[in-house]
mmCIF file with all atom_site columns, C-alpha atoms and ligand atoms in Angstrom:
data_model
loop_
_atom_site.group_PDB
_atom_site.id
_atom_site.type_symbol
_atom_site.label_atom_id
_atom_site.label_alt_id
_atom_site.label_comp_id
_atom_site.label_asym_id
_atom_site.label_entity_id
_atom_site.label_seq_id
_atom_site.pdbx_PDB_ins_code
_atom_site.Cartn_x
_atom_site.Cartn_y
_atom_site.Cartn_z
_atom_site.occupancy
_atom_site.B_iso_or_equiv
_atom_site.pdbx_formal_charge
_atom_site.auth_seq_id
_atom_site.auth_comp_id
_atom_site.auth_asym_id
_atom_site.auth_atom_id
_atom_site.pdbx_PDB_model_num
ATOM   1   C CA . MET W 1 1   ? 13.914  4.514   13.151  1.00 95.00 ? 1   MET W CA 1
ATOM   2   C CA . LEU W 1 2   ? 10.355  4.692   11.899  1.00 98.00 ? 2   LEU W CA 1
ATOM   3   C CA . ASN W 1 3   ? 8.225   1.735   13.046  1.00 98.00 ? 3   ASN W CA 1
ATOM   4   C CA . LEU W 1 4   ? 6.267   0.213   10.175  1.00 99.00 ? 4   LEU W CA 1
ATOM   5   C CA . VAL W 1 5   ? 3.431   -2.283  10.323  1.00 99.00 ? 5   VAL W CA 1
ATOM   6   C CA . VAL W 1 6   ? 2.573   -3.923  6.994   1.00 99.00 ? 6   VAL W CA 1
ATOM   7   C CA . LEU W 1 7   ? -0.795  -5.542  6.243   1.00 98.00 ? 7   LEU W CA 1
ATOM   8   C CA . VAL W 1 8   ? -0.917  -8.234  3.547   1.00 98.00 ? 8   VAL W CA 1
ATOM   9   C CA . SER W 1 9   ? -3.427  -10.725 2.179   1.00 98.00 ? 9   SER W CA 1
ATOM   10  C CA . GLY W 1 10  ? -1.371  -12.457 -0.508  1.00 98.00 ? 10  GLY W CA 1
ATOM   11  C CA . SER W 1 11  ? 2.036   -12.970 -2.034  1.00 98.00 ? 11  SER W CA 1
ATOM   12  C CA . GLY W 1 12  ? 3.682   -10.051 -0.266  1.00 98.00 ? 12  GLY W CA 1
ATOM   13  C CA . SER W 1 13  ? 6.033   -9.033  -3.059  1.00 98.00 ? 13  SER W CA 1
ATOM   14  C CA . ASN W 1 14  ? 5.532   -5.384  -2.072  1.00 99.00 ? 14  ASN W CA 1
ATOM   15  C CA . LEU W 1 15  ? 6.314   -6.378  1.517   1.00 99.00 ? 15  LEU W CA 1
ATOM   16  C CA . GLN W 1 16  ? 9.517   -7.962  0.181   1.00 98.00 ? 16  GLN W CA 1
ATOM   17  C CA . ALA W 1 17  ? 10.465  -4.734  -1.584  1.00 98.00 ? 17  ALA W CA 1
ATOM   18  C CA . LEU W 1 18  ? 9.883   -2.832  1.672   1.00 98.00 ? 18  LEU W CA 1
ATOM   19  C CA . MET W 1 19  ? 11.938  -5.345  3.686   1.00 98.00 ? 19  MET W CA 1
ATOM   20  C CA . ASP W 1 20  ? 14.751  -5.026  1.140   1.00 98.00 ? 20  ASP W CA 1
ATOM   21  C CA . ALA W 1 21  ? 14.642  -1.221  1.379   1.00 98.00 ? 21  ALA W CA 1
ATOM   22  C CA . CYS W 1 22  ? 14.834  -1.407  5.188   1.00 98.00 ? 22  CYS W CA 1
ATOM   23  C CA . ASN W 1 23  ? 17.889  -3.651  4.825   1.00 98.00 ? 23  ASN W CA 1
ATOM   24  C CA . GLN W 1 24  ? 19.433  -1.208  2.399   1.00 97.00 ? 24  GLN W CA 1
ATOM   25  C CA . GLY W 1 25  ? 19.625  1.749   4.713   1.00 94.00 ? 25  GLY W CA 1
ATOM   26  C CA . MET W 1 26  ? 16.101  3.161   4.916   1.00 97.00 ? 26  MET W CA 1
ATOM   27  C CA . ASN W 1 27  ? 15.604  4.685   8.355   1.00 97.00 ? 27  ASN W CA 1
ATOM   28  C CA . ALA W 1 28  ? 12.636  2.410   9.090   1.00 98.00 ? 28  ALA W CA 1
ATOM   29  C CA . ARG W 1 29  ? 11.998  -1.093  10.380  1.00 98.00 ? 29  ARG W CA 1
ATOM   30  C CA . ILE W 1 30  ? 9.058   -3.432  9.945   1.00 98.00 ? 30  ILE W CA 1
ATOM   31  C CA . VAL W 1 31  ? 7.978   -4.359  13.458  1.00 98.00 ? 31  VAL W CA 1
ATOM   32  C CA . LEU W 1 32  ? 4.987   -6.502  12.531  1.00 99.00 ? 32  LEU W CA 1
ATOM   33  C CA . VAL W 1 33  ? 3.307   -8.065  9.489   1.00 99.00 ? 33  VAL W CA 1
ATOM   34  C CA . ILE W 1 34  ? -0.393  -8.834  9.833   1.00 98.00 ? 34  ILE W CA 1
ATOM   35  C CA . SER W 1 35  ? -2.595  -10.852 7.507   1.00 98.00 ? 35  SER W CA 1
ATOM   36  C CA . ASP W 1 36  ? -6.270  -11.742 7.418   1.00 98.00 ? 36  ASP W CA 1
ATOM   37  C CA . LYS W 1 37  ? -5.256  -14.931 5.573   1.00 98.00 ? 37  LYS W CA 1
ATOM   38  C CA . GLY W 1 38  ? -3.279  -17.614 7.378   1.00 98.00 ? 38  GLY W CA 1
ATOM   39  C CA . ASP W 1 39  ? -1.826  -18.941 4.124   1.00 98.00 ? 39  ASP W CA 1
ATOM   40  C CA . ALA W 1 40  ? -0.624  -15.580 2.748   1.00 98.00 ? 40  ALA W CA 1
ATOM   41  C CA . TYR W 1 41  ? 2.891   -16.072 1.412   1.00 98.00 ? 41  TYR W CA 1
ATOM   42  C CA . GLY W 1 42  ? 3.742   -12.631 2.756   1.00 98.00 ? 42  GLY W CA 1
ATOM   43  C CA . LEU W 1 43  ? 3.690   -14.138 6.256   1.00 98.00 ? 43  LEU W CA 1
ATOM   44  C CA . GLU W 1 44  ? 6.328   -16.656 5.201   1.00 98.00 ? 44  GLU W CA 1
ATOM   45  C CA . ARG W 1 45  ? 8.515   -13.889 3.788   1.00 98.00 ? 45  ARG W CA 1
ATOM   46  C CA . ALA W 1 46  ? 8.274   -12.043 7.114   1.00 98.00 ? 46  ALA W CA 1
ATOM   47  C CA . ARG W 1 47  ? 9.070   -15.150 9.168   1.00 98.00 ? 47  ARG W CA 1
ATOM   48  C CA . GLN W 1 48  ? 12.109  -15.872 7.018   1.00 98.00 ? 48  GLN W CA 1
ATOM   49  C CA . ALA W 1 49  ? 13.317  -12.355 7.742   1.00 98.00 ? 49  ALA W CA 1
ATOM   50  C CA . GLY W 1 50  ? 12.729  -12.765 11.489  1.00 98.00 ? 50  GLY W CA 1
ATOM   51  C CA . ILE W 1 51  ? 9.854   -10.259 11.542  1.00 98.00 ? 51  ILE W CA 1
ATOM   52  C CA . ALA W 1 52  ? 6.924   -10.821 13.926  1.00 98.00 ? 52  ALA W CA 1
ATOM   53  C CA . THR W 1 53  ? 3.685   -11.929 12.297  1.00 98.00 ? 53  THR W CA 1
ATOM   54  C CA . GLU W 1 54  ? 0.034   -12.119 13.299  1.00 98.00 ? 54  GLU W CA 1
ATOM   55  C CA . VAL W 1 55  ? -2.921  -13.712 11.582  1.00 98.00 ? 55  VAL W CA 1
ATOM   56  C CA . ILE W 1 56  ? -6.342  -12.215 12.236  1.00 98.00 ? 56  ILE W CA 1
ATOM   57  C CA . PRO W 1 57  ? -8.869  -14.385 10.402  1.00 97.00 ? 57  PRO W CA 1
ATOM   58  C CA . ALA W 1 58  ? -11.922 -12.401 9.380   1.00 95.00 ? 58  ALA W CA 1
ATOM   59  C CA . ALA W 1 59  ? -14.133 -15.434 10.107  1.00 95.00 ? 59  ALA W CA 1
ATOM   60  C CA . ASP W 1 60  ? -13.374 -15.033 13.834  1.00 97.00 ? 60  ASP W CA 1
ATOM   61  C CA . TYR W 1 61  ? -15.236 -11.706 13.933  1.00 98.00 ? 61  TYR W CA 1
ATOM   62  C CA . ASP W 1 62  ? -18.907 -11.016 13.436  1.00 97.00 ? 62  ASP W CA 1
ATOM   63  C CA . SER W 1 63  ? -18.565 -7.491  12.049  1.00 97.00 ? 63  SER W CA 1
ATOM   64  C CA . ARG W 1 64  ? -16.148 -5.315  10.110  1.00 97.00 ? 64  ARG W CA 1
ATOM   65  C CA . GLU W 1 65  ? -15.863 -3.035  13.132  1.00 97.00 ? 65  GLU W CA 1
ATOM   66  C CA . SER W 1 66  ? -14.883 -5.816  15.539  1.00 98.00 ? 66  SER W CA 1
ATOM   67  C CA . PHE W 1 67  ? -12.274 -7.149  13.077  1.00 98.00 ? 67  PHE W CA 1
ATOM   68  C CA . ASP W 1 68  ? -10.856 -3.672  12.616  1.00 98.00 ? 68  ASP W CA 1
ATOM   69  C CA . GLN W 1 69  ? -10.738 -3.112  16.378  1.00 98.00 ? 69  GLN W CA 1
ATOM   70  C CA . ALA W 1 70  ? -8.673  -6.283  16.787  1.00 98.00 ? 70  ALA W CA 1
ATOM   71  C CA . LEU W 1 71  ? -6.421  -5.126  13.958  1.00 98.00 ? 71  LEU W CA 1
ATOM   72  C CA . GLN W 1 72  ? -6.020  -1.686  15.503  1.00 98.00 ? 72  GLN W CA 1
ATOM   73  C CA . GLN W 1 73  ? -5.176  -3.186  18.882  1.00 98.00 ? 73  GLN W CA 1
ATOM   74  C CA . ARG W 1 74  ? -2.326  -5.280  17.395  1.00 98.00 ? 74  ARG W CA 1
ATOM   75  C CA . ILE W 1 75  ? -1.009  -2.375  15.324  1.00 98.00 ? 75  ILE W CA 1
ATOM   76  C CA . ASP W 1 76  ? -0.996  0.007   18.268  1.00 98.00 ? 76  ASP W CA 1
ATOM   77  C CA . ALA W 1 77  ? 0.590   -2.577  20.580  1.00 98.00 ? 77  ALA W CA 1
ATOM   78  C CA . ALA W 1 78  ? 3.446   -2.740  18.055  1.00 98.00 ? 78  ALA W CA 1
ATOM   79  C CA . GLN W 1 79  ? 3.818   1.058   18.307  1.00 98.00 ? 79  GLN W CA 1
ATOM   80  C CA . ALA W 1 80  ? 3.410   1.592   14.580  1.00 98.00 ? 80  ALA W CA 1
ATOM   81  C CA . GLU W 1 81  ? 4.194   5.046   13.283  1.00 98.00 ? 81  GLU W CA 1
ATOM   82  C CA . LEU W 1 82  ? 3.214   4.249   9.699   1.00 98.00 ? 82  LEU W CA 1
ATOM   83  C CA . VAL W 1 83  ? 0.798   1.537   8.560   1.00 99.00 ? 83  VAL W CA 1
ATOM   84  C CA . LEU W 1 84  ? 1.211   0.176   5.036   1.00 99.00 ? 84  LEU W CA 1
ATOM   85  C CA . LEU W 1 85  ? -1.479  -1.671  3.115   1.00 98.00 ? 85  LEU W CA 1
ATOM   86  C CA . ALA W 1 86  ? 0.425   -3.941  0.736   1.00 98.00 ? 86  ALA W CA 1
ATOM   87  C CA . GLY W 1 87  ? -2.108  -6.062  -1.093  1.00 98.00 ? 87  GLY W CA 1
ATOM   88  C CA . PHE W 1 88  ? -4.431  -6.079  1.927   1.00 98.00 ? 88  PHE W CA 1
ATOM   89  C CA . MET W 1 89  ? -7.736  -6.984  0.327   1.00 96.00 ? 89  MET W CA 1
ATOM   90  C CA . ARG W 1 90  ? -10.214 -5.681  2.857   1.00 96.00 ? 90  ARG W CA 1
ATOM   91  C CA . ILE W 1 91  ? -12.312 -2.562  3.086   1.00 96.00 ? 91  ILE W CA 1
ATOM   92  C CA . LEU W 1 92  ? -11.525 -0.730  6.324   1.00 97.00 ? 92  LEU W CA 1
ATOM   93  C CA . SER W 1 93  ? -14.089 0.862   8.621   1.00 97.00 ? 93  SER W CA 1
ATOM   94  C CA . ALA W 1 94  ? -14.308 4.593   9.243   1.00 98.00 ? 94  ALA W CA 1
ATOM   95  C CA . GLY W 1 95  ? -13.126 4.248   12.842  1.00 98.00 ? 95  GLY W CA 1
ATOM   96  C CA . PHE W 1 96  ? -9.954  2.482   11.709  1.00 98.00 ? 96  PHE W CA 1
ATOM   97  C CA . VAL W 1 97  ? -9.209  4.891   8.876   1.00 98.00 ? 97  VAL W CA 1
ATOM   98  C CA . ASN W 1 98  ? -9.756  7.928   11.088  1.00 98.00 ? 98  ASN W CA 1
ATOM   99  C CA . HIS W 1 99  ? -7.555  6.503   13.840  1.00 98.00 ? 99  HIS W CA 1
ATOM   100 C CA . TYR W 1 100 ? -4.618  6.311   11.407  1.00 98.00 ? 100 TYR W CA 1
ATOM   101 C CA . ALA W 1 101 ? -5.284  9.528   9.509   1.00 98.00 ? 101 ALA W CA 1
ATOM   102 C CA . GLY W 1 102 ? -2.035  10.720  7.943   1.00 98.00 ? 102 GLY W CA 1
ATOM   103 C CA . ARG W 1 103 ? -0.152  7.534   8.791   1.00 98.00 ? 103 ARG W CA 1
ATOM   104 C CA . LEU W 1 104 ? -1.927  4.969   6.632   1.00 98.00 ? 104 LEU W CA 1
ATOM   105 C CA . LEU W 1 105 ? -0.777  4.376   3.045   1.00 98.00 ? 105 LEU W CA 1
ATOM   106 C CA . ASN W 1 106 ? -2.044  2.099   0.279   1.00 98.00 ? 106 ASN W CA 1
ATOM   107 C CA . ILE W 1 107 ? -0.614  0.948   -3.025  1.00 98.00 ? 107 ILE W CA 1
ATOM   108 C CA . HIS W 1 108 ? -3.137  0.402   -5.779  1.00 98.00 ? 108 HIS W CA 1
ATOM   109 C CA . PRO W 1 109 ? -2.488  -1.167  -9.202  1.00 98.00 ? 109 PRO W CA 1
ATOM   110 C CA . SER W 1 110 ? -3.804  1.603   -11.442 1.00 98.00 ? 110 SER W CA 1
ATOM   111 C CA . LEU W 1 111 ? -3.200  5.234   -12.276 1.00 98.00 ? 111 LEU W CA 1
ATOM   112 C CA . LEU W 1 112 ? -5.810  6.562   -9.862  1.00 98.00 ? 112 LEU W CA 1
ATOM   113 C CA . PRO W 1 113 ? -8.378  8.052   -10.104 1.00 98.00 ? 113 PRO W CA 1
ATOM   114 C CA . LYS W 1 114 ? -8.755  5.584   -12.980 1.00 98.00 ? 114 LYS W CA 1
ATOM   115 C CA . PHE W 1 115 ? -9.813  2.031   -12.104 1.00 98.00 ? 115 PHE W CA 1
ATOM   116 C CA . ARG W 1 116 ? -10.571 2.033   -8.406  1.00 98.00 ? 116 ARG W CA 1
ATOM   117 C CA . GLY W 1 117 ? -11.469 -1.381  -6.997  1.00 97.00 ? 117 GLY W CA 1
ATOM   118 C CA . LEU W 1 118 ? -10.621 -4.792  -8.446  1.00 97.00 ? 118 LEU W CA 1
ATOM   119 C CA . HIS W 1 119 ? -9.456  -6.250  -11.808 1.00 98.00 ? 119 HIS W CA 1
ATOM   120 C CA . THR W 1 120 ? -7.637  -3.060  -12.708 1.00 98.00 ? 120 THR W CA 1
ATOM   121 C CA . HIS W 1 121 ? -5.362  -4.586  -15.359 1.00 98.00 ? 121 HIS W CA 1
ATOM   122 C CA . GLN W 1 122 ? -8.175  -6.219  -17.292 1.00 98.00 ? 122 GLN W CA 1
ATOM   123 C CA . ARG W 1 123 ? -10.231 -3.045  -17.103 1.00 98.00 ? 123 ARG W CA 1
ATOM   124 C CA . ALA W 1 124 ? -7.326  -0.913  -18.349 1.00 98.00 ? 124 ALA W CA 1
ATOM   125 C CA . LEU W 1 125 ? -6.928  -3.248  -21.344 1.00 98.00 ? 125 LEU W CA 1
ATOM   126 C CA . GLU W 1 126 ? -10.651 -3.216  -22.099 1.00 98.00 ? 126 GLU W CA 1
ATOM   127 C CA . ALA W 1 127 ? -10.671 0.575   -21.944 1.00 98.00 ? 127 ALA W CA 1
ATOM   128 C CA . GLY W 1 128 ? -7.884  0.679   -24.551 1.00 98.00 ? 128 GLY W CA 1
ATOM   129 C CA . GLU W 1 129 ? -5.488  2.572   -22.253 1.00 98.00 ? 129 GLU W CA 1
ATOM   130 C CA . MET W 1 130 ? -2.041  3.298   -23.684 1.00 98.00 ? 130 MET W CA 1
ATOM   131 C CA . GLU W 1 131 ? -0.617  3.805   -20.194 1.00 98.00 ? 131 GLU W CA 1
ATOM   132 C CA . HIS W 1 132 ? -1.276  1.987   -16.965 1.00 98.00 ? 132 HIS W CA 1
ATOM   133 C CA . GLY W 1 133 ? 0.566   1.760   -13.665 1.00 98.00 ? 133 GLY W CA 1
ATOM   134 C CA . ALA W 1 134 ? 0.337   2.022   -9.904  1.00 98.00 ? 134 ALA W CA 1
ATOM   135 C CA . SER W 1 135 ? -0.382  4.701   -7.320  1.00 98.00 ? 135 SER W CA 1
ATOM   136 C CA . VAL W 1 136 ? 0.463   5.257   -3.665  1.00 99.00 ? 136 VAL W CA 1
ATOM   137 C CA . HIS W 1 137 ? -1.941  7.366   -1.644  1.00 98.00 ? 137 HIS W CA 1
ATOM   138 C CA . PHE W 1 138 ? -2.926  8.291   1.887   1.00 98.00 ? 138 PHE W CA 1
ATOM   139 C CA . VAL W 1 139 ? -5.970  6.285   2.905   1.00 98.00 ? 139 VAL W CA 1
ATOM   140 C CA . THR W 1 140 ? -9.144  8.210   3.628   1.00 97.00 ? 140 THR W CA 1
ATOM   141 C CA . LEU W 1 141 ? -12.770 7.171   3.857   1.00 95.00 ? 141 LEU W CA 1
ATOM   142 C CA . GLU W 1 142 ? -13.216 7.161   0.090   1.00 94.00 ? 142 GLU W CA 1
ATOM   143 C CA . LEU W 1 143 ? -12.223 3.726   -1.270  1.00 93.00 ? 143 LEU W CA 1
ATOM   144 C CA . ASP W 1 144 ? -9.033  4.078   -3.368  1.00 95.00 ? 144 ASP W CA 1
ATOM   145 C CA . GLY W 1 145 ? -9.782  7.789   -3.336  1.00 95.00 ? 145 GLY W CA 1
ATOM   146 C CA . GLY W 1 146 ? -7.363  9.290   -0.803  1.00 97.00 ? 146 GLY W CA 1
ATOM   147 C CA . PRO W 1 147 ? -4.852  12.018  -1.686  1.00 98.00 ? 147 PRO W CA 1
ATOM   148 C CA . LEU W 1 148 ? -2.333  10.761  -4.239  1.00 98.00 ? 148 LEU W CA 1
ATOM   149 C CA . ILE W 1 149 ? 1.368   10.896  -3.443  1.00 99.00 ? 149 ILE W CA 1
ATOM   150 C CA . ALA W 1 150 ? 3.153   9.231   -6.355  1.00 99.00 ? 150 ALA W CA 1
ATOM   151 C CA . GLN W 1 151 ? 2.616   7.060   -9.412  1.00 98.00 ? 151 GLN W CA 1
ATOM   152 C CA . ALA W 1 152 ? 4.685   4.808   -11.653 1.00 98.00 ? 152 ALA W CA 1
ATOM   153 C CA . LYS W 1 153 ? 3.591   4.330   -15.243 1.00 98.00 ? 153 LYS W CA 1
ATOM   154 C CA . VAL W 1 154 ? 4.055   1.514   -17.716 1.00 98.00 ? 154 VAL W CA 1
ATOM   155 C CA . ALA W 1 155 ? 3.269   1.557   -21.427 1.00 98.00 ? 155 ALA W CA 1
ATOM   156 C CA . VAL W 1 156 ? 0.595   -0.926  -22.468 1.00 98.00 ? 156 VAL W CA 1
ATOM   157 C CA . GLN W 1 157 ? 1.928   -3.251  -25.203 1.00 98.00 ? 157 GLN W CA 1
ATOM   158 C CA . LYS W 1 158 ? -0.189  -4.478  -28.113 1.00 97.00 ? 158 LYS W CA 1
ATOM   159 C CA . ASP W 1 159 ? 0.104   -8.110  -27.045 1.00 98.00 ? 159 ASP W CA 1
ATOM   160 C CA . ASP W 1 160 ? -0.448  -7.553  -23.294 1.00 98.00 ? 160 ASP W CA 1
ATOM   161 C CA . ASP W 1 161 ? -2.975  -9.616  -21.389 1.00 98.00 ? 161 ASP W CA 1
ATOM   162 C CA . ALA W 1 162 ? -3.960  -8.908  -17.797 1.00 98.00 ? 162 ALA W CA 1
ATOM   163 C CA . ASP W 1 163 ? -1.172  -11.144 -16.477 1.00 98.00 ? 163 ASP W CA 1
ATOM   164 C CA . THR W 1 164 ? 1.697   -9.672  -18.476 1.00 98.00 ? 164 THR W CA 1
ATOM   165 C CA . LEU W 1 165 ? 0.507   -6.165  -17.695 1.00 98.00 ? 165 LEU W CA 1
ATOM   166 C CA . ALA W 1 166 ? 0.117   -6.970  -13.982 1.00 98.00 ? 166 ALA W CA 1
ATOM   167 C CA . ALA W 1 167 ? 3.649   -8.360  -13.859 1.00 98.00 ? 167 ALA W CA 1
ATOM   168 C CA . ARG W 1 168 ? 5.165   -5.181  -15.332 1.00 98.00 ? 168 ARG W CA 1
ATOM   169 C CA . VAL W 1 169 ? 3.085   -2.954  -13.049 1.00 98.00 ? 169 VAL W CA 1
ATOM   170 C CA . LEU W 1 170 ? 4.156   -5.020  -10.042 1.00 98.00 ? 170 LEU W CA 1
ATOM   171 C CA . GLN W 1 171 ? 7.824   -4.473  -10.872 1.00 98.00 ? 171 GLN W CA 1
ATOM   172 C CA . ARG W 1 172 ? 7.197   -0.747  -10.811 1.00 98.00 ? 172 ARG W CA 1
ATOM   173 C CA . GLU W 1 173 ? 5.252   -1.063  -7.538  1.00 98.00 ? 173 GLU W CA 1
ATOM   174 C CA . HIS W 1 174 ? 8.409   -2.498  -5.979  1.00 98.00 ? 174 HIS W CA 1
ATOM   175 C CA . GLN W 1 175 ? 10.220  0.745   -6.786  1.00 98.00 ? 175 GLN W CA 1
ATOM   176 C CA . LEU W 1 176 ? 7.318   3.040   -6.009  1.00 98.00 ? 176 LEU W CA 1
ATOM   177 C CA . TYR W 1 177 ? 6.279   1.944   -2.517  1.00 99.00 ? 177 TYR W CA 1
ATOM   178 C CA . PRO W 1 178 ? 9.754   1.996   -0.924  1.00 98.00 ? 178 PRO W CA 1
ATOM   179 C CA . THR W 1 179 ? 10.400  5.401   -2.511  1.00 98.00 ? 179 THR W CA 1
ATOM   180 C CA . VAL W 1 180 ? 7.324   6.906   -0.873  1.00 98.00 ? 180 VAL W CA 1
ATOM   181 C CA . VAL W 1 181 ? 7.984   5.224   2.483   1.00 98.00 ? 181 VAL W CA 1
ATOM   182 C CA . ARG W 1 182 ? 11.521  6.573   2.382   1.00 98.00 ? 182 ARG W CA 1
ATOM   183 C CA . TRP W 1 183 ? 10.160  10.131  1.954   1.00 98.00 ? 183 TRP W CA 1
ATOM   184 C CA . PHE W 1 184 ? 7.915   9.598   4.969   1.00 98.00 ? 184 PHE W CA 1
ATOM   185 C CA . SER W 1 185 ? 10.781  8.160   7.027   1.00 98.00 ? 185 SER W CA 1
ATOM   186 C CA . GLU W 1 186 ? 12.878  11.203  6.197   1.00 98.00 ? 186 GLU W CA 1
ATOM   187 C CA . GLY W 1 187 ? 10.149  13.535  7.441   1.00 98.00 ? 187 GLY W CA 1
ATOM   188 C CA . ARG W 1 188 ? 9.635   14.928  3.927   1.00 98.00 ? 188 ARG W CA 1
ATOM   189 C CA . LEU W 1 189 ? 6.048   13.732  3.459   1.00 98.00 ? 189 LEU W CA 1
ATOM   190 C CA . CYS W 1 190 ? 2.861   14.338  5.407   1.00 98.00 ? 190 CYS W CA 1
ATOM   191 C CA . LEU W 1 191 ? -0.863  14.867  5.062   1.00 98.00 ? 191 LEU W CA 1
ATOM   192 C CA . ARG W 1 192 ? -2.275  18.201  6.192   1.00 97.00 ? 192 ARG W CA 1
ATOM   193 C CA . ASP W 1 193 ? -5.930  19.204  5.754   1.00 95.00 ? 193 ASP W CA 1
ATOM   194 C CA . GLU W 1 194 ? -6.370  16.350  3.225   1.00 94.00 ? 194 GLU W CA 1
ATOM   195 C CA . GLN W 1 195 ? -3.481  17.747  1.159   1.00 98.00 ? 195 GLN W CA 1
ATOM   196 C CA . VAL W 1 196 ? -0.209  15.978  0.506   1.00 98.00 ? 196 VAL W CA 1
ATOM   197 C CA . ILE W 1 197 ? 2.837   17.984  1.567   1.00 98.00 ? 197 ILE W CA 1
ATOM   198 C CA . LEU W 1 198 ? 6.201   16.913  0.115   1.00 98.00 ? 198 LEU W CA 1
ATOM   199 C CA . ASP W 1 199 ? 9.325   18.893  0.928   1.00 98.00 ? 199 ASP W CA 1
ATOM   200 C CA . SER W 1 200 ? 7.180   21.684  2.444   1.00 98.00 ? 200 SER W CA 1
ATOM   201 C CA . LYS W 1 201 ? 5.142   22.111  -0.749  1.00 98.00 ? 201 LYS W CA 1
ATOM   202 C CA . THR W 1 202 ? 1.546   21.102  -1.381  1.00 98.00 ? 202 THR W CA 1
ATOM   203 C CA . LEU W 1 203 ? 1.376   18.576  -4.226  1.00 98.00 ? 203 LEU W CA 1
ATOM   204 C CA . SER W 1 204 ? -1.105  19.593  -6.897  1.00 97.00 ? 204 SER W CA 1
ATOM   205 C CA . GLU W 1 205 ? -0.614  16.274  -8.671  1.00 98.00 ? 205 GLU W CA 1
ATOM   206 C CA . PRO W 1 206 ? 1.165   13.036  -7.815  1.00 98.00 ? 206 PRO W CA 1
ATOM   207 C CA . VAL W 1 207 ? 4.906   12.740  -8.339  1.00 98.00 ? 207 VAL W CA 1
ATOM   208 C CA . GLN W 1 208 ? 5.671   10.580  -11.411 1.00 98.00 ? 208 GLN W CA 1
ATOM   209 C CA . LEU W 1 209 ? 8.411   8.136   -10.634 1.00 98.00 ? 209 LEU W CA 1
ATOM   210 C CA . ALA W 1 210 ? 11.136  8.055   -13.285 1.00 94.00 ? 210 ALA W CA 1
ATOM   211 C CA . GLU W 1 211 ? 11.768  4.723   -15.053 1.00 83.00 ? 211 GLU W CA 1
HETATM 212 C C1 . LIG S 2 .   ? -0.406  -5.437  -5.756  1.00 83.76 ? 301 LIG S C1 1
HETATM 213 O O1 . LIG S 2 .   ? -0.503  -5.333  -7.149  1.00 83.76 ? 301 LIG S O1 1
HETATM 214 C C2 . LIG S 2 .   ? -1.152  -4.302  -5.084  1.00 83.76 ? 301 LIG S C2 1
HETATM 215 O O2 . LIG S 2 .   ? -1.061  -3.094  -5.783  1.00 83.76 ? 301 LIG S O2 1
HETATM 216 C C3 . LIG S 2 .   ? -2.563  -4.847  -5.114  1.00 83.76 ? 301 LIG S C3 1
HETATM 217 O O3 . LIG S 2 .   ? -2.421  -6.195  -4.786  1.00 83.76 ? 301 LIG S O3 1
HETATM 218 C C4 . LIG S 2 .   ? -1.151  -6.669  -5.240  1.00 83.76 ? 301 LIG S C4 1
HETATM 219 C C5 . LIG S 2 .   ? -0.452  -7.304  -4.078  1.00 83.76 ? 301 LIG S C5 1
HETATM 220 O O4 . LIG S 2 .   ? 0.724   -7.955  -4.499  1.00 83.76 ? 301 LIG S O4 1
HETATM 221 N N1 . LIG S 2 .   ? -3.409  -4.143  -4.208  1.00 83.76 ? 301 LIG S N1 1
HETATM 222 C C6 . LIG S 2 .   ? -4.707  -3.949  -4.415  1.00 83.76 ? 301 LIG S C6 1
HETATM 223 O O5 . LIG S 2 .   ? -5.297  -4.371  -5.396  1.00 83.76 ? 301 LIG S O5 1
HETATM 224 C C7 . LIG S 2 .   ? -5.415  -3.159  -3.340  1.00 83.76 ? 301 LIG S C7 1
HETATM 225 N N2 . LIG S 2 .   ? -6.698  -2.754  -3.771  1.00 83.76 ? 301 LIG S N2 1
HETATM 226 P P1 . LIG S 2 .   ? 1.799   -8.421  -3.431  1.00 83.76 ? 301 LIG S P1 1
HETATM 227 O O6 . LIG S 2 .   ? 1.048   -9.234  -2.369  1.00 83.76 ? 301 LIG S O6 1
HETATM 228 O O7 . LIG S 2 .   ? 2.734   -9.296  -4.228  1.00 83.76 ? 301 LIG S O7 1
HETATM 229 O O8 . LIG S 2 .   ? 2.467   -7.214  -2.855  1.00 83.76 ? 301 LIG S O8 1
#
């Protein structure tokens, strides 16, 4: 069983998809859910599922480094083998990212390298994109720039606004993240020399998840 720690700041619908996958036979278990926000609904989802939770309020720390050290201490105490950012809305320090090299994943709501950062759905609409979606990648020091593992696409509709587009992307995220975590749990996926290896082959581009 692969020990997962999931970091959330908000609703935790991706956390829910991961919890559901664990309950449906994935060889992994969520040992701890951590949030920087005490009112994150993701914490409630974890509690309802009997999963341990921790809140680490950023206001309690006077620097990014000291917050990240506290975070790292909790994650390591839980013996995490894979750390999943699931709507965790903080920039992580170099020390933290390096400590978890190859075992830290993020899901981002765009077809990276397009639209790093925030407000991705609105920006995709303003750019007139025909396709949008979500990406899962290994986290490295470059913000939203780590090696891509897999993506799920959605077609942009004529009448989409940022909310309708976000909702359709989110549905695809709920398929995408568990799929990638499953590969990792099966020993099929790793990071080597900043390259993604899946089934013993170096990925030259991210896997596109089928509809
Ligand atoms: C998701 O769309 C995720 O991709 C995004 O936040 C949302 C969290 O939703 N993450 C980022 O923007 C990270 N930069 P959730 O709390 O319902 O899983």
